[in-house]
Short mmCIF file of C-alpha atoms and ligand atoms in Angstrom, two decimals:
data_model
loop_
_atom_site.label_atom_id
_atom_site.label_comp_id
_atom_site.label_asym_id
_atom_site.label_seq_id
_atom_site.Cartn_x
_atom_site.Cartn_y
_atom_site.Cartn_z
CA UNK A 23 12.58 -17.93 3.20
CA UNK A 24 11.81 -19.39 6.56
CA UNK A 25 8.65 -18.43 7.09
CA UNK A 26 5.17 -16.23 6.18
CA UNK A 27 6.30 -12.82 5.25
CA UNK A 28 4.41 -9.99 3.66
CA UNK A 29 7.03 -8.49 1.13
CA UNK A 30 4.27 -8.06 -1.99
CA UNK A 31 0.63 -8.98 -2.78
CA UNK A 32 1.83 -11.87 -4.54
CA UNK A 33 2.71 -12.87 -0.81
CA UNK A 34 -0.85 -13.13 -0.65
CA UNK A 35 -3.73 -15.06 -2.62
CA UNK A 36 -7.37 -14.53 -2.58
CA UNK A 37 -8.35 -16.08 0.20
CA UNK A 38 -6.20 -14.94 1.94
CA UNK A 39 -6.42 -11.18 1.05
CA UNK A 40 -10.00 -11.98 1.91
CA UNK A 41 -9.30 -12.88 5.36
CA UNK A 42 -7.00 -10.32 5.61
CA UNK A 43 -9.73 -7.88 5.43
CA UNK A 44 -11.97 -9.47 7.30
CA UNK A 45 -9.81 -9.88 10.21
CA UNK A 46 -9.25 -6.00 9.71
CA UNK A 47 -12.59 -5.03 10.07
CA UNK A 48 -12.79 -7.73 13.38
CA UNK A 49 -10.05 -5.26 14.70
CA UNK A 50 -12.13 -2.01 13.76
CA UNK A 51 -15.17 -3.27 15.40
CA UNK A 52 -13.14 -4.45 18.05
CA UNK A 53 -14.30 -8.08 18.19
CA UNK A 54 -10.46 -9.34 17.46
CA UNK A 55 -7.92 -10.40 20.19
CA UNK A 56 -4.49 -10.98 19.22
CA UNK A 57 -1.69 -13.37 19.70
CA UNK A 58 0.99 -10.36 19.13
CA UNK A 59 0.55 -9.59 23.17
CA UNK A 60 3.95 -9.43 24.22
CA UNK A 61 5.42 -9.10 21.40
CA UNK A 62 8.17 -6.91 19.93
CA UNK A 63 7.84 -5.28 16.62
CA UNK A 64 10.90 -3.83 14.89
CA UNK A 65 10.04 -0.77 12.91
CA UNK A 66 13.13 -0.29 10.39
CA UNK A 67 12.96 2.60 8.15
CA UNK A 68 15.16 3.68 5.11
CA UNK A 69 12.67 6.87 4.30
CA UNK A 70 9.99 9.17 6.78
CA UNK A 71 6.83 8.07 7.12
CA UNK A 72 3.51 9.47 8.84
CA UNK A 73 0.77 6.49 8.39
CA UNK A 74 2.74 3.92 8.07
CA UNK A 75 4.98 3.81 11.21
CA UNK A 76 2.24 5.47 13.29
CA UNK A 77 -0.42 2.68 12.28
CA UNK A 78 2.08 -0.35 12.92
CA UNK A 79 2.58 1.48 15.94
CA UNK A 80 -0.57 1.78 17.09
CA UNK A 81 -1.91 -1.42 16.23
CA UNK A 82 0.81 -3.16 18.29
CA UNK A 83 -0.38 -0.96 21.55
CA UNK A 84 -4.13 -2.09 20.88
CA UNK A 85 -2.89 -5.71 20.29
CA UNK A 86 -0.83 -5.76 23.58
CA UNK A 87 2.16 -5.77 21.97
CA UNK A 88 5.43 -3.25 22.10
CA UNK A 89 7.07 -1.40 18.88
CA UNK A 90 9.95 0.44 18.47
CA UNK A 91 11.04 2.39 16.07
CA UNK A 92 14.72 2.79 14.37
CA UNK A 93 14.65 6.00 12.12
CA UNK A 94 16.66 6.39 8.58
CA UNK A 95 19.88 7.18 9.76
CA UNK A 96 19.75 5.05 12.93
CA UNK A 97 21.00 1.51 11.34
CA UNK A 98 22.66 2.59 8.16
CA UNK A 99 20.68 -0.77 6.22
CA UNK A 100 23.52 -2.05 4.30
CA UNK A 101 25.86 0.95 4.74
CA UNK A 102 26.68 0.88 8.58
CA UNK A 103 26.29 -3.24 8.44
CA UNK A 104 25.29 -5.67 5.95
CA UNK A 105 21.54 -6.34 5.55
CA UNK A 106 21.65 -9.97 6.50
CA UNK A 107 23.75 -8.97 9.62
CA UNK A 108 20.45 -6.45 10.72
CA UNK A 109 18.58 -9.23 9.98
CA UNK A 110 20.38 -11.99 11.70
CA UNK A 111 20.89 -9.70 15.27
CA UNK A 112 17.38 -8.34 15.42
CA UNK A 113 15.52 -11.72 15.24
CA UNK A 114 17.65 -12.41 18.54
CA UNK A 115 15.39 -9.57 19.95
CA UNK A 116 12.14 -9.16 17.99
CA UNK A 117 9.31 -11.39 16.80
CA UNK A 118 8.68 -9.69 13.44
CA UNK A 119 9.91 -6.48 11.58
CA UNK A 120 8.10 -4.20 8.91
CA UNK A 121 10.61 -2.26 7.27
CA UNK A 122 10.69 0.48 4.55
CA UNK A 123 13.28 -0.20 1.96
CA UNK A 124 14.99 2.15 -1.04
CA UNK A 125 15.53 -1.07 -2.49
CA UNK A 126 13.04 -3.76 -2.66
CA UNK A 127 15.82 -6.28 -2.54
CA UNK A 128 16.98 -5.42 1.19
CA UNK A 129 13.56 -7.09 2.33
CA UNK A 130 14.12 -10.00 0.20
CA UNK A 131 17.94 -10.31 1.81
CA UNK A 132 15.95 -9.51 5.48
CA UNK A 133 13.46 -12.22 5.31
CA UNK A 134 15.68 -14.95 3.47
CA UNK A 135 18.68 -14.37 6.30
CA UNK A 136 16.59 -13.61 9.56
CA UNK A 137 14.15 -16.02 10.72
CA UNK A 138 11.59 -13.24 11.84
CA UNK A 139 8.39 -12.51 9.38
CA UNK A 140 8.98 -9.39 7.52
CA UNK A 141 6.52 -6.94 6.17
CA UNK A 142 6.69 -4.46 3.80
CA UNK A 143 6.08 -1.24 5.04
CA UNK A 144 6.73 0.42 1.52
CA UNK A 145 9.99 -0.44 -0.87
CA UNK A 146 10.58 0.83 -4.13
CA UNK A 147 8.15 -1.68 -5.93
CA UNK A 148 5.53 -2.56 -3.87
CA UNK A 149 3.55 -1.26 -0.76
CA UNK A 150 1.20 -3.89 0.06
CA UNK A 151 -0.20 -2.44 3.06
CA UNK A 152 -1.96 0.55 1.80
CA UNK A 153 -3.24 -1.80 -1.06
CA UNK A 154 -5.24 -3.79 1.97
CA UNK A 155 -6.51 -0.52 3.22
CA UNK A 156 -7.54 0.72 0.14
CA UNK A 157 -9.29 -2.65 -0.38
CA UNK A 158 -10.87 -2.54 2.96
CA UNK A 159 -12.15 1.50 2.71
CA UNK A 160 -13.34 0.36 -0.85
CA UNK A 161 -15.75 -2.51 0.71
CA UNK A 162 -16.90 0.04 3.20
CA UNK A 163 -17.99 2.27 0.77
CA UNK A 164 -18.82 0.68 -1.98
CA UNK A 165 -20.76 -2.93 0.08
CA UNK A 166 -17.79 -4.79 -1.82
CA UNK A 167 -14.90 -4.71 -4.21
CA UNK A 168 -15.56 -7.48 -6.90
CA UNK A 169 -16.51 -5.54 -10.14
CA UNK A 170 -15.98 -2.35 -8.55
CA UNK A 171 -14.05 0.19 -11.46
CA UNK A 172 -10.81 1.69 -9.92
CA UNK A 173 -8.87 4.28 -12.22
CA UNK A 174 -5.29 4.75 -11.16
CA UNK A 175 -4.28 8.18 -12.92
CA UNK A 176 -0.41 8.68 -12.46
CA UNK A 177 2.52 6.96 -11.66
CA UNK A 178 2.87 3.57 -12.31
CA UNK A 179 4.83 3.35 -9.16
CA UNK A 180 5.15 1.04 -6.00
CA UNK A 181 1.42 2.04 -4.68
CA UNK A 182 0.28 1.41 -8.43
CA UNK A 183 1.94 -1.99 -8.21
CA UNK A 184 0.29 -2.92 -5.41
CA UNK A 185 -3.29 -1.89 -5.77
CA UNK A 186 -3.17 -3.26 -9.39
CA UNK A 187 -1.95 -6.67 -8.14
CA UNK A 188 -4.94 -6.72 -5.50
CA UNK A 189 -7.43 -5.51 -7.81
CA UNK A 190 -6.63 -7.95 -10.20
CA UNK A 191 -6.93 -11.36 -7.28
CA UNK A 192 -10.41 -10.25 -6.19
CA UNK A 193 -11.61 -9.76 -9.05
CA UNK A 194 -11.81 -5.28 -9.18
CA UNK A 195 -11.63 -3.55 -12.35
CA UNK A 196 -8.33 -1.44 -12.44
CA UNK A 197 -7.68 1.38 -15.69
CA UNK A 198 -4.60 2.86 -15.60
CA UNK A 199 -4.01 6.05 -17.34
CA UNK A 200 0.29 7.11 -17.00
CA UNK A 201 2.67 9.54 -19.51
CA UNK A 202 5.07 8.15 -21.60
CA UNK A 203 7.76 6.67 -19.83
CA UNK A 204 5.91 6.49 -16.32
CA UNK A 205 3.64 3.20 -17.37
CA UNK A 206 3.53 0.26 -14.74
CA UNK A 207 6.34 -2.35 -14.66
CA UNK A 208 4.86 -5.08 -17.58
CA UNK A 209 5.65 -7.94 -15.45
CA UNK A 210 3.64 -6.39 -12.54
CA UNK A 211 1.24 -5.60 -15.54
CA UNK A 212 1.54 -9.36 -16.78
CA UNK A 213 1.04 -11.07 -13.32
CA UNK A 214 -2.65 -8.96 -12.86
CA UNK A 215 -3.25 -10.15 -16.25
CA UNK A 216 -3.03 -13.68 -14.88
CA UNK A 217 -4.99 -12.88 -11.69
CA UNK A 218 -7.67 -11.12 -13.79
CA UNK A 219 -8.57 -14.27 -15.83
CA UNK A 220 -9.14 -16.30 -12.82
CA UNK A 221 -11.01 -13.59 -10.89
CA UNK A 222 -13.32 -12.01 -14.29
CA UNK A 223 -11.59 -8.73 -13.36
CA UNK A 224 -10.74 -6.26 -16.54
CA UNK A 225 -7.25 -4.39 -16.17
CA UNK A 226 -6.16 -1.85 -18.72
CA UNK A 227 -2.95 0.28 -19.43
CA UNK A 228 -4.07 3.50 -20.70
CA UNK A 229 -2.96 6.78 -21.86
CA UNK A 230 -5.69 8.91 -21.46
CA UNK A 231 -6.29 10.17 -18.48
CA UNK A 232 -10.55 10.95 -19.45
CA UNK A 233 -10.72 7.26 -20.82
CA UNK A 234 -9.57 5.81 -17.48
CA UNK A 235 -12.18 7.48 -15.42
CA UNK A 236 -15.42 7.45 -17.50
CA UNK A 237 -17.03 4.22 -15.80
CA UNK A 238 -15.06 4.77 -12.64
CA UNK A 239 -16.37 4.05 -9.22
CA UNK A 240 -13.18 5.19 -7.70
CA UNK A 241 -10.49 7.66 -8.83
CA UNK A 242 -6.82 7.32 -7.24
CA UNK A 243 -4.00 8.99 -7.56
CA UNK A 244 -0.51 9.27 -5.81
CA UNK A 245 2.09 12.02 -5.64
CA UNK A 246 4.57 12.07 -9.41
CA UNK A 247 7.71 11.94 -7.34
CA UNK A 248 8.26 9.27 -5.05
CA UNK A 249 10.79 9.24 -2.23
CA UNK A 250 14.49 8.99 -3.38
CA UNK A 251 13.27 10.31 -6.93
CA UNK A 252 13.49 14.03 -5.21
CA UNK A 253 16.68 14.69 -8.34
CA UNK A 254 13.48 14.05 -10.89
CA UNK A 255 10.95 16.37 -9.24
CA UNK A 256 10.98 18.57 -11.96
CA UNK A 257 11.19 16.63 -14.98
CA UNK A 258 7.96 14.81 -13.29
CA UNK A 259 6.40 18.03 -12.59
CA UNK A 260 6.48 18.81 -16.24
CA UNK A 261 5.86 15.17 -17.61
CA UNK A 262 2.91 14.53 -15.32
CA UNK A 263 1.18 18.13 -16.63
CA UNK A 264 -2.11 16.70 -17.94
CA UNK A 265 -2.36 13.90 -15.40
CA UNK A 266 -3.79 16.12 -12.31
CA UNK A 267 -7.29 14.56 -10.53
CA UNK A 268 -8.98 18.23 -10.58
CA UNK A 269 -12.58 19.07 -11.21
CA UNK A 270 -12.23 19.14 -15.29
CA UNK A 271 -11.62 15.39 -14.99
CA UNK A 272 -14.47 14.75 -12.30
CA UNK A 273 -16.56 16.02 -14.91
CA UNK A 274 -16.04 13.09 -16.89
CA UNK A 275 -16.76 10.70 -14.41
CA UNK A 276 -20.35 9.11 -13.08
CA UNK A 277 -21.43 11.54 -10.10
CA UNK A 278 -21.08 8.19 -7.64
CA UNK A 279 -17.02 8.57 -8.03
CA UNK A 280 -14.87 8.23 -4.94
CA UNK A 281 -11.68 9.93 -4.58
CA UNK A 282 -8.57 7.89 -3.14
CA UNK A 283 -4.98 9.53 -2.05
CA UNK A 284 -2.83 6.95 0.13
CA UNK A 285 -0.96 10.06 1.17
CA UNK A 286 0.98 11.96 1.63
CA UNK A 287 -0.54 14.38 -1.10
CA UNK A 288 1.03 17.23 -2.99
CA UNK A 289 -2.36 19.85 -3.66
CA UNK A 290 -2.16 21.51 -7.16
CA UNK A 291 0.29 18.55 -8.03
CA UNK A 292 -1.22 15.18 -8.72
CA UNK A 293 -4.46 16.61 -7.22
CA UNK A 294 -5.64 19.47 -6.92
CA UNK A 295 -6.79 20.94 -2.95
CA UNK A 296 -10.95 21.29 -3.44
CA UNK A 297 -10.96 17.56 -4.74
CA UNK A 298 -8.79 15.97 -1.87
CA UNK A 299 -10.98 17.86 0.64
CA UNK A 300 -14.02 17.64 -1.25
CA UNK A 301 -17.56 15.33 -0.81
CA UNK A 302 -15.92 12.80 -2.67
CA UNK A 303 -12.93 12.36 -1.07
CA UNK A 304 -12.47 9.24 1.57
CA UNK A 305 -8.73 9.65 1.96
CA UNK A 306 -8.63 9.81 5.96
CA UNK A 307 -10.64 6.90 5.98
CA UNK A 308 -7.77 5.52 4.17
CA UNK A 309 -5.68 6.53 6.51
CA UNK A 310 -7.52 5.12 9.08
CA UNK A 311 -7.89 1.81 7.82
CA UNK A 312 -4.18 1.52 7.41
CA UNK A 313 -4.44 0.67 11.16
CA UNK A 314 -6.50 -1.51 11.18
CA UNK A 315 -5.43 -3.75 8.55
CA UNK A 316 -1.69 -3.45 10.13
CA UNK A 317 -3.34 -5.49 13.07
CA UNK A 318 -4.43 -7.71 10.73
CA UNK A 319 -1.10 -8.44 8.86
CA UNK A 320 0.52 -8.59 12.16
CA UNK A 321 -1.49 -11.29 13.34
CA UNK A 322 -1.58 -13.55 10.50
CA UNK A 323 2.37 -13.11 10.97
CA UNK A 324 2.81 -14.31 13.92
CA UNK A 325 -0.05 -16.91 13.97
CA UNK A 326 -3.95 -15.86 13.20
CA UNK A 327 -6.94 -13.62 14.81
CA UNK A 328 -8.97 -14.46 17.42
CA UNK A 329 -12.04 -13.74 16.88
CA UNK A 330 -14.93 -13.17 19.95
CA UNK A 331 -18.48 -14.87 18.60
CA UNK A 332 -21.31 -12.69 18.84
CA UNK A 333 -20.05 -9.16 20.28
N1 CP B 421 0.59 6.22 2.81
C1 CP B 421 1.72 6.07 3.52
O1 CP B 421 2.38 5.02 3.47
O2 CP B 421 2.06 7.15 4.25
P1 CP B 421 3.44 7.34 5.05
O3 CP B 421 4.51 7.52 4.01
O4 CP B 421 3.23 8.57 5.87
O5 CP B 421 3.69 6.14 5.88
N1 NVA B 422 4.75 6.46 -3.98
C1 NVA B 422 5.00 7.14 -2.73
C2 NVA B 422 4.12 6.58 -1.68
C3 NVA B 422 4.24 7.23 -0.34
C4 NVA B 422 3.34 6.60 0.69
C5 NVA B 422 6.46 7.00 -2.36
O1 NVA B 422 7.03 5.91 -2.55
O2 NVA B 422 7.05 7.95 -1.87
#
């Protein structure tokens, strides 16, 4: 690849991830200035998105930069015109590109053909992104993340991947509960392992859904049927019976527990409507943070934060 890109947490190391964050919360309290003024951001999307393409957006306006946006069936990624052809005419008009990806390999093919960073803005195995939000609302909340207890119940799926991978570098504690058939990818699984010695953090692949949240500091969850699974819905629906974030399985974790969604969420599916709007619930701070920390990435991208001492 030619240069920094942002296509997994592995991307990423601890220090990094660190100042990551950091810069984020610069950006929130508005003490960061950015090198992205006047620059272009190509926004290439395979599959709809609320958050994601609203918070890249955003964050370029704040940062003095311009996005724009090319919608599903728009470009055609690898249908209308080969991947490394996208890639190879928009670096002749943008500085950097986040794109969301069916397959995980099109971002690989984008950032090893083009010469402009890529992010991922969600692919089939990772989405890195909402990982650094989740990190960042978890600090908020919780004064830090290292030894904080995070139970994933659910899909071990591309937001799974992601938060297990970060949980595991700064040093979290991350339970995973999934049915049969629905566990987390074991060399995603193996990888945190590795992580986890060096940062004292304690991962676990679990079945039981009660297990996984009895020590937990935070619960999360994400929706059973991801986008471009739609033909599996209701096999999922069915398989995943046992596995909803509802009040029963509050009950069997400390009263302190904070609930996470990265959105969007499917009430009376993976969780159930008085949990995701109730006191325990910090899912639009989430979503706000994904903002934030989408300055952040963009910045380290094209160069590092500025950051004003003393305001
Ligand atoms: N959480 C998230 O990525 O949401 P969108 O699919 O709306 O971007
Ligand atoms: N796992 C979900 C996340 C959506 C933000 C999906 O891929 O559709």
């Amino acid at each position: 690849m030619s240069g920094k890109n942002l296509l997994s947490v592995l991307d990423l190391n601890p220090e990094t991830v660190k100042m990551l964050l950091s810069d984020a919360l610069a950006l929130k309290n508005g003490r960061g200035h950015g090198i992205p003024r006047g620059k272009i951001l190509a926004l290439l999307f395979e599959k709809p998105s609320l958050r994601t393409r609203v918070s890249f957006e955003v964050a370029m306006m704040r940062l003095g930069g311009k996005a724009i946006y090319l919608s599903p069936p728009e470009v055609g990624l690898g249908k209308r015109e080969p991947v490394a052809d996208v890639a190879r005419v928009l670096e002749r008009y943008v500085d950097i590109i986040a794109a969301r990806v069916f397959s995980h390999n099109s971002l690989v093919e984008l950032a090893e053909t083009g010469s402009a960073p890529v992010i991922n803005a969600l692919s089939d195995r990772e989405h890195p992104c909402q990982a650094l939000a989740d990190m960042l609302t978890i600090m908020e909340h919780k004064g830090g993340v290292k030894g904080v207890k995070i139970a994933y119940i659910g899909d071990g799926n591309n937001v799974a991947n992601s938060l297990m991978l970060m949980s595991a570098m700064l040093g979290a504690d991350f339970f995973i509960a999934s049915p049969n058939g629905y566990e987390i990818q074991p060399d995603t699984a193996e990888k945190a392992f590795a992580f986890s010695i060096q940062s004292g953090s304690n991962i676990e692949c679990l079945r039981d859904p009660v297990e996984a949240v009895s020590e937990a500091d935070v619960i999360y969850t994400d929706t059973w049927t991801s986008m471009g699974q739609e033909a599996e819905a209701e096999k999922r629906l069915a398989d995943f019976s046992g596995y909803q974030v509802n009040s029963d399985l509050l009950c069997h974790a400390p009263e302190r527990v904070m609930v996470m969604h990265c959105l969007p969420a499917h009430r009376g599916e993976e969780i159930t409507g008085d949990i995701l709007d109730g006191p325990h619930s910090v899912v639009f701070d989430q979503a706000e943070n994904r903002a934030h920390v989408a300055g952040a990435v963009i910045t380290y991208l094209l160069g590092g934060l500025e950051i004003s001492i003393g305001s």
